[in-house]
Structure formats: structure tokens, C-alpha cells
């Protein structure tokens, strides 16, 4: 009986101690959690205010280096292309007069008119005159309406198409002249081209 | 018990914040890295120049007769 009483006494003394220890352990656990959480927050803070600017600067610099490498590579090939283009252009420039006679930088009505008159004269075609109309394009147009023989008309067209000055004949019409025998009415709409410098600079 | 729960949430929040900031920094760095090279690729400076010029057309023009004025 006495033994039982001692047990109850001991138990009543030990229980608060156990509870105290349990609470202590719980507090230690919470402290550990708070410590871990705080560590993560501190690392985040450190990343945001110390590592982030450094990383951004490093990545910008690396990007700049990479872009410069790309630019250098591309520009080297562009320089080579420009050198090749210069060589080819100098070849073309030597023959500039040829290009100019074919496609002049301004309409040069006089040259075109003289050439048409000369070709017509060669083929015994009498031209009364020609009207030129120029629009906002790279050519001006005229129309030749006259009476001539079939051979002369064919010869005229052939020479006009073989002329160095670029002249385009877009369709023509022949009709028999009922008043004069062996003569035909011809209608030739011509387009005479020139180089219109409207390229964007 | 409540304190214990709160401390667990605190850890979870810390981890989430850490991950969010980490990925934010990584993404910003990657953007910075790629931005410069993309700008370089689209730069008008590197627009290619074609050196091909049809020189043969000059021979063809030469073959045509020039009517004397």
C-alpha cells in the first residue's frame, strides 16, 4: 500500500517535468523552423539585392560580347561583298557611256526623237511629227501614225527594236490605204525608257 | 500547436519566395543575354549587299546598233 502511494507521489512530480520537456522540445522545433524560414528569406534578400545586379551586369556584358561577335562576322562578309561589288561596279563604270546611251538618266527627248527620225529616213518613211507624253514613270511615250510601204514599215520596226536606246513597241496596227496603192497606214505606239532616279537614299 | 503550424507556413513561404526570386533573376539574366544578340541580328548594319551584277547585259547592249544623230 505504501509502495502504491510512493508511485503516485513520484508520478505527480514527474508529469510536470515531462510536460515541461515536451514544451521545450516543441519550442526547439519551432525555433528550428523559424531559423530555416529566416535563412530562406535572407538568401532571397541576398539574391535580390546583391546577386541580381551582378548577374544582370554579367549577362549584359556577355550579350554585348556575343552581339559584337555576330556583328564582326557579318560585317566581315559584308565588307567582302562590298569589295566584290566595287570591282564589278568599276567594270560597269568603264562602260558607263554605253549604259547612258541605252538608258539615260534623263528623258533626252532630242536623242530619242533624232534616232526615230533617222531610222524613219533610212526606211523612207516620212514623219510629219511626233507628240511625246511623259507621266510619273520611267518612260515617255509617243505614237507614230504614217503612210508607208509594208517593207519600210517592217524595216522601221526591226531597226527600232534593235536600237541601242531602249524603245518598247507594245503592239502595232497596219491597215491598207485605200487612196494610195501599195501603201499601208501604220500606227506604232512607242515607249522610250530612261532611268528615273527615285531610289530611296 | 498553432505556433508549430505557423512556423511551417513560414518555412514554406520562405522557400516559395526564394524560388520566385531565383527564377526571376535567372529569367532577367537570360533576357539580358539574348536581347543584345537579337538586336545585333536585326541591325540594319548587317543587311547584306549583293555583289551580283549582270555584266553580260552590257555586251548585249553593245551588240545593238546606235543610230547616228
Short mmCIF file of N, CA, C and O in Angstrom, two decimals, chain B residues 1-3 16 23 25-27 32-33 42-43 45 47 65:
data_model
loop_
_atom_site.label_atom_id
_atom_site.label_comp_id
_atom_site.label_asym_id
_atom_site.label_seq_id
_atom_site.Cartn_x
_atom_site.Cartn_y
_atom_site.Cartn_z
N UNK B 1 0.56 24.36 -30.60
CA UNK B 1 0.18 23.70 -31.86
C UNK B 1 0.05 24.72 -33.00
O UNK B 1 0.50 24.50 -34.11
N UNK B 2 -0.58 25.86 -32.63
CA UNK B 2 -0.77 26.93 -33.62
C UNK B 2 0.58 27.51 -34.04
O UNK B 2 0.84 27.76 -35.21
N UNK B 3 1.43 27.66 -33.03
CA UNK B 3 2.78 28.19 -33.31
C UNK B 3 3.52 27.27 -34.25
O UNK B 3 4.22 27.71 -35.17
N UNK B 16 9.16 29.40 -51.10
CA UNK B 16 8.48 29.93 -52.29
C UNK B 16 9.09 31.26 -52.71
O UNK B 16 9.32 31.50 -53.91
N UNK B 23 14.11 32.37 -59.86
CA UNK B 23 13.71 32.26 -61.26
C UNK B 23 13.58 33.63 -61.93
O UNK B 23 13.87 33.78 -63.10
N UNK B 25 15.45 36.24 -61.25
CA UNK B 25 16.81 36.69 -61.58
C UNK B 25 17.34 35.93 -62.80
O UNK B 25 17.94 36.53 -63.71
N UNK B 26 17.08 34.62 -62.84
CA UNK B 26 17.55 33.80 -63.97
C UNK B 26 16.91 34.29 -65.28
O UNK B 26 17.58 34.47 -66.30
N UNK B 27 15.61 34.56 -65.21
CA UNK B 27 14.89 34.99 -66.42
C UNK B 27 15.40 36.36 -66.89
O UNK B 27 15.62 36.57 -68.08
N UNK B 32 18.57 39.56 -70.73
CA UNK B 32 19.68 40.48 -71.00
C UNK B 32 20.68 39.87 -71.96
O UNK B 32 21.20 40.54 -72.85
N UNK B 33 20.91 38.58 -71.78
CA UNK B 33 21.89 37.88 -72.62
C UNK B 33 21.41 37.82 -74.07
O UNK B 33 22.19 38.05 -75.01
N UNK B 42 19.10 41.87 -85.92
CA UNK B 42 18.15 42.70 -86.66
C UNK B 42 18.72 44.07 -87.01
O UNK B 42 17.98 44.93 -87.50
N UNK B 43 19.98 44.24 -86.76
CA UNK B 43 20.58 45.56 -87.02
C UNK B 43 20.63 45.86 -88.52
O UNK B 43 20.96 44.99 -89.33
N UNK B 45 22.77 47.48 -89.92
CA UNK B 45 24.19 47.48 -90.32
C UNK B 45 24.57 46.19 -91.05
O UNK B 45 25.44 46.20 -91.92
N UNK B 47 22.66 44.30 -92.90
CA UNK B 47 21.85 43.94 -94.08
C UNK B 47 22.82 43.64 -95.23
O UNK B 47 23.71 44.44 -95.52
N UNK B 65 22.68 48.34 -132.44
CA UNK B 65 23.23 49.44 -133.25
C UNK B 65 22.73 50.77 -132.70
O UNK B 65 21.57 50.89 -132.30
#
